[in-house]
Amino acid sequence: MIRWRSRDDITPGFGPSVVTIGNFDGVHRGHQHVFDTLLEVAAERNAHSVVVTFDPHPALVHRPESHPGVIMGLEDKLDALESTRIDAVLVQPYSLDFAQLTPEEFVVDYLVKPLEAVCLVIGADVRLGRDNTGDLNAIRALGDKHGFDVLVVADVVGTDPSTSLRNGTPAAAATQRRCSSTWIRSCLEAGDMRGAAGLLSRNHRMRGEVVHGAARGRELGYPTANLSSEASGFIPADGVYAGWLIDENGTRWPTAISVGSNPTFEGVSRQVEAHVIDRPKEDIEDFNLYGQEVVVEFVERLRGMVAYRGIDALVAQMDDDVERSREILAKESRETV
């Protein structure tokens, strides 16, 4: 997959292209349906398939103090896009100045001229240009004017199990809900990693540099890789999770992950720590992840954060967390073989 970091990087004469536009935060099942359609249309028209997305997420620019958390960082989004077999992606730098383009300016300068767009594949809720004035009717009119078709892709819906109980009483039927980044964030906020994975078609992940912490885990016999506060990806609910750590060599290590401030100790800020379990004995002393950029995948939440009365009670709970993580991850490994 070709990765362009600005419009100026696009190869002259690259088109014709079939294009889709969006933030695509999470690259979830709904997005994947759009990409499947994009690939089909591109094959039919003997054209390239192109995704146009934005960085940073527009919400970070327009609402820096109140934006919803971003599900995945840019590198993970690009990796997920590459797995869809899209030909190329344009990562358009997003700014307040860029947001002032009219819908027609955006269409002509970013789709028609550099990409020779012959078809635009979008969801019904896509908006383009200044103040989101480019709605579906406006986009269709621009397509007629500038020679490209507009194909609207239907939403992907699923059953939201959180609506199947009301006040403790089973409801007649769970609600059908549009697959969306909002739904995924609500799963992550609740620690529902299985629900999030079902919508994403993969485990939720964070990516960041391993930095030095307070070394409390090492003192207790459970050394942890602490993710930098600059790590990308949505931080799920506080608690302990079974998951995986993927090091810079691509090795997947079974892991017990702690998210939160660890209420047993005072003055600890919120952090993500990953304890790699069952390392080979010969590697234990030399196993050093400091300074590496690693990926942490969340599989299942084991429990919430609890303040324990004394170190012995905490270590006993950590023993249990590791054993449960081992069982969950062994089962997942068998199911994915």
XYZ file of C-alpha atoms in Angstrom:
337
model
C 0.000 0.000 0.000
C 1.321 3.418 -0.974
C 1.341 5.885 1.924
C 1.196 9.586 1.059
C 1.662 12.052 3.906
C 0.427 15.044 1.906
C -1.285 15.856 -1.378
C 2.068 16.915 -2.837
C 3.368 13.339 -2.443
C 0.795 11.901 -4.863
C 2.465 10.537 -7.989
C 1.491 12.630 -11.056
C -0.869 10.691 -13.304
C -1.690 8.158 -10.576
C -5.400 7.931 -11.472
C -8.016 7.004 -12.321
C -9.088 6.262 -8.754
C -12.062 5.147 -6.719
C -11.873 7.056 -3.435
C -13.368 7.005 0.036
C -12.993 9.709 2.686
C -13.188 9.601 6.453
C -11.441 9.577 9.812
C -11.749 5.774 10.005
C -10.856 5.727 13.694
C -10.637 2.063 14.651
C -10.900 0.745 11.072
C -13.887 -1.196 12.415
C -16.402 -3.493 10.729
C -18.399 -0.589 9.327
C -15.268 0.885 7.769
C -14.227 -2.533 6.480
C -17.555 -2.807 4.639
C -16.817 0.525 2.927
C -13.360 -0.714 1.929
C -14.750 -3.981 0.552
C -17.115 -1.971 -1.637
C -14.285 0.372 -2.639
C -12.166 -2.571 -3.799
C -15.045 -4.100 -5.774
C -15.815 -0.851 -7.600
C -12.131 -0.166 -8.278
C -11.732 -3.644 -9.807
C -14.825 -3.148 -11.973
C -13.492 0.167 -13.287
C -9.867 -0.866 -13.601
C -8.968 1.960 -11.229
C -6.859 2.372 -8.103
C -8.491 2.152 -4.669
C -7.615 5.124 -2.451
C -8.456 6.093 1.128
C -8.253 9.750 2.162
C -7.988 10.207 5.907
C -6.805 12.931 8.292
C -4.166 13.457 10.953
C -4.616 14.581 13.598
C -8.235 13.550 14.070
C -10.379 16.653 13.353
C -11.920 16.477 16.833
C -8.465 17.049 18.352
C -8.187 20.257 16.335
C -11.702 21.626 16.823
C -12.285 20.451 20.404
C -8.861 19.985 22.007
C -10.243 20.159 25.549
C -13.347 18.005 25.083
C -12.760 15.630 22.188
C -13.643 11.937 22.569
C -10.617 9.693 22.926
C -9.041 8.463 19.694
C -9.293 4.663 19.421
C -6.042 4.065 17.562
C -2.884 5.955 16.642
C -1.944 6.769 13.070
C 0.593 3.961 12.592
C -1.868 1.328 13.784
C -4.545 2.824 11.524
C -2.207 2.627 8.533
C -1.301 -0.966 9.366
C -4.988 -1.854 9.608
C -5.689 -0.133 6.287
C -2.863 -2.024 4.631
C -4.425 -5.320 5.710
C -7.527 -4.432 3.646
C -5.521 -4.514 0.369
C -6.232 -0.858 -0.458
C -3.822 0.471 -3.100
C -3.002 3.807 -1.486
C -3.844 6.079 1.426
C -3.501 9.846 1.606
C -2.966 11.080 5.160
C -4.005 14.708 4.861
C -2.592 16.959 7.612
C -5.603 18.500 9.339
C -5.602 22.087 10.585
C -7.995 24.952 11.129
C -6.808 26.468 7.844
C -7.486 23.231 5.963
C -10.958 23.115 7.547
C -11.819 26.392 5.818
C -11.813 24.821 2.340
C -15.210 24.804 0.677
C -16.596 21.408 -0.335
C -15.836 22.182 -3.982
C -12.274 23.292 -3.241
C -11.638 20.062 -1.370
C -13.189 17.900 -4.079
C -11.303 19.572 -6.926
C -7.917 20.036 -5.235
C -7.723 16.725 -3.377
C -9.844 14.251 -5.351
C -10.353 15.328 -8.958
C -6.994 16.857 -9.899
C -4.417 14.691 -8.074
C -6.341 11.389 -7.970
C -8.577 11.627 -11.070
C -11.481 10.313 -9.013
C -14.102 8.493 -11.067
C -16.200 7.345 -8.116
C -16.547 8.391 -4.483
C -17.625 5.633 -2.063
C -19.031 7.053 1.183
C -21.417 6.536 4.044
C -24.614 8.556 4.164
C -23.341 10.674 7.068
C -20.163 11.955 5.391
C -19.721 15.725 5.409
C -17.118 17.727 3.502
C -15.690 21.220 3.657
C -16.123 24.325 5.736
C -18.617 23.917 8.584
C -19.524 20.471 7.208
C -21.624 22.121 4.513
C -20.862 19.404 1.967
C -23.682 16.980 2.716
C -24.727 14.064 0.520
C -26.825 16.206 -1.847
C -23.974 18.692 -2.254
C -21.477 15.892 -2.901
C -23.724 14.378 -5.577
C -24.038 17.771 -7.260
C -20.244 18.127 -7.232
C -19.940 14.657 -8.727
C -22.237 15.637 -11.588
C -20.242 18.814 -12.144
C -16.762 17.292 -12.009
C -17.377 13.880 -13.553
C -17.386 11.341 -10.753
C -20.100 9.028 -9.431
C -21.164 8.867 -5.791
C -21.924 5.479 -4.236
C -23.465 5.405 -0.746
C -22.701 2.345 1.370
C -25.241 1.132 3.930
C -24.350 1.020 7.618
C -23.254 -2.195 9.291
C -25.447 -2.915 12.326
C -25.074 -5.287 15.235
C -26.807 -6.237 18.448
C -25.874 -4.165 21.478
C -26.010 -6.624 24.423
C -25.944 -3.762 26.935
C -29.565 -3.006 25.985
C -30.801 -6.549 26.625
C -31.234 -5.818 30.331
C -33.294 -2.949 31.675
C -33.324 -2.325 35.384
C -32.195 -5.897 35.911
C -35.080 -7.290 33.882
C -34.489 -8.932 30.476
C -35.785 -6.741 27.686
C -37.928 -8.141 24.908
C -35.078 -7.680 22.444
C -31.645 -6.127 22.435
C -31.247 -2.992 20.321
C -29.772 -3.121 16.840
C -27.086 -0.465 16.683
C -24.900 1.026 13.958
C -21.293 -0.120 14.163
C -19.392 3.039 15.040
C -16.355 4.462 16.799
C -18.719 5.799 19.471
C -19.970 2.293 20.258
C -16.408 0.969 20.436
C -15.369 3.729 22.836
C -18.311 2.874 25.077
C -17.118 -0.759 25.156
C -13.592 0.324 26.048
C -14.835 2.686 28.745
C -16.692 -0.267 30.279
C -13.717 -2.636 29.974
C -15.672 -4.820 27.528
C -12.741 -5.956 25.417
C -14.652 -8.842 23.838
C -17.368 -6.452 22.692
C -14.794 -4.017 21.297
C -12.947 -6.839 19.506
C -16.189 -7.991 17.897
C -16.729 -4.528 16.440
C -13.094 -4.057 15.448
C -12.559 -7.598 14.094
C -9.342 -7.623 16.151
C -8.124 -7.023 19.681
C -7.923 -3.410 20.810
C -4.331 -2.205 21.096
C -2.141 0.579 22.373
C 1.340 1.469 21.134
C 4.092 3.291 22.977
C 7.631 3.423 24.271
C 8.549 1.405 27.359
C 9.782 3.790 30.069
C 11.121 3.405 33.586
C 8.545 3.325 36.379
C 8.717 3.053 40.158
C 9.909 -0.599 39.924
C 7.280 -1.719 42.453
C 6.306 -4.663 40.245
C 9.894 -5.889 40.080
C 10.178 -5.643 43.865
C 7.063 -7.817 44.164
C 8.326 -10.389 41.683
C 6.221 -9.058 38.795
C 8.332 -6.696 36.657
C 6.297 -4.632 34.234
C 6.836 -2.763 30.980
C 5.384 0.699 31.573
C 3.986 2.514 28.543
C 4.890 6.157 28.116
C 2.163 8.707 28.843
C 2.468 9.607 25.138
C 1.344 6.119 24.064
C -1.302 6.064 21.327
C -4.627 4.271 21.512
C -7.669 4.573 23.750
C -6.936 3.644 27.383
C -9.670 1.233 28.528
C -11.336 1.184 31.944
C -9.115 0.797 34.997
C -8.483 -2.810 35.876
C -6.407 -5.882 35.115
C -6.520 -7.546 31.700
C -5.219 -10.619 29.938
C -3.489 -9.654 26.715
C -0.383 -9.666 24.590
C 2.768 -7.576 24.321
C 4.368 -7.393 20.875
C 8.017 -6.313 20.990
C 10.020 -4.545 18.288
C 10.990 -7.915 16.790
C 7.341 -8.880 16.339
C 7.375 -11.501 19.115
C 3.999 -11.871 20.868
C 4.342 -12.397 24.609
C 1.427 -13.512 26.839
C 0.837 -10.690 29.259
C -1.115 -9.538 32.299
C -1.896 -5.823 31.906
C -2.698 -3.317 34.639
C -4.498 -0.070 33.817
C -4.994 2.575 36.489
C -3.316 4.293 39.405
C -2.915 1.197 41.645
C -4.891 2.272 44.731
C -2.752 0.112 47.052
C 0.011 2.736 46.688
C -0.478 6.465 47.243
C 0.527 9.112 44.743
C 0.580 6.877 41.664
C -0.691 8.478 38.440
C -2.799 6.541 35.919
C -0.636 4.249 33.810
C -0.591 1.148 31.618
C 1.781 -1.618 32.759
C 2.312 -4.997 31.105
C 3.815 -8.011 32.883
C 5.104 -10.612 30.425
C 4.372 -14.072 31.812
C 6.133 -17.386 31.231
C 9.335 -15.984 29.788
C 12.039 -18.573 29.110
C 14.271 -18.838 32.201
C 17.416 -18.107 30.219
C 15.927 -14.805 29.039
C 14.689 -13.464 32.365
C 17.822 -11.531 33.308
C 18.408 -10.185 29.788
C 14.775 -9.379 28.974
C 14.950 -5.597 28.641
C 12.228 -3.670 26.841
C 13.239 -0.159 27.941
C 13.257 2.252 25.028
C 11.433 -0.133 22.697
C 8.188 0.827 20.981
C 5.837 -2.017 21.814
C 2.202 -2.870 21.153
C -0.096 -3.989 23.969
C -3.238 -5.899 22.960
C -6.172 -6.297 25.348
C -8.076 -9.593 25.248
C -10.245 -9.780 28.367
C -10.772 -7.803 31.569
C -10.161 -9.877 34.684
C -11.216 -7.433 37.385
C -11.394 -3.802 38.407
C -8.823 -1.975 40.516
C -8.952 -2.707 44.253
C -6.971 -1.328 47.211
C -5.513 -4.290 49.143
C -4.661 -4.380 52.817
C -1.013 -5.187 52.700
C 1.512 -6.465 50.176
C 0.797 -10.154 50.808
C -2.834 -9.775 49.734
C -1.762 -7.849 46.624
C 0.822 -10.474 45.603
C -1.730 -13.275 46.115
C -4.125 -11.450 43.797
C -1.367 -10.922 41.230
C -0.613 -14.642 41.337
C -4.252 -15.308 40.515
C -4.289 -12.647 37.768
C -1.315 -14.266 36.051
C -2.814 -17.756 36.246
C -6.143 -16.588 34.818
C -4.349 -14.650 32.066
C -2.355 -17.738 31.177
C -5.539 -19.798 30.814
C -7.390 -17.156 28.747
C -4.487 -16.594 26.370
C -3.801 -20.302 25.922
C -7.431 -20.734 24.917
C -7.262 -17.826 22.491
C -4.091 -19.248 20.930
C -5.796 -22.602 20.369
C -8.845 -20.932 18.803
C -6.780 -18.883 16.354
C -4.557 -21.718 15.116
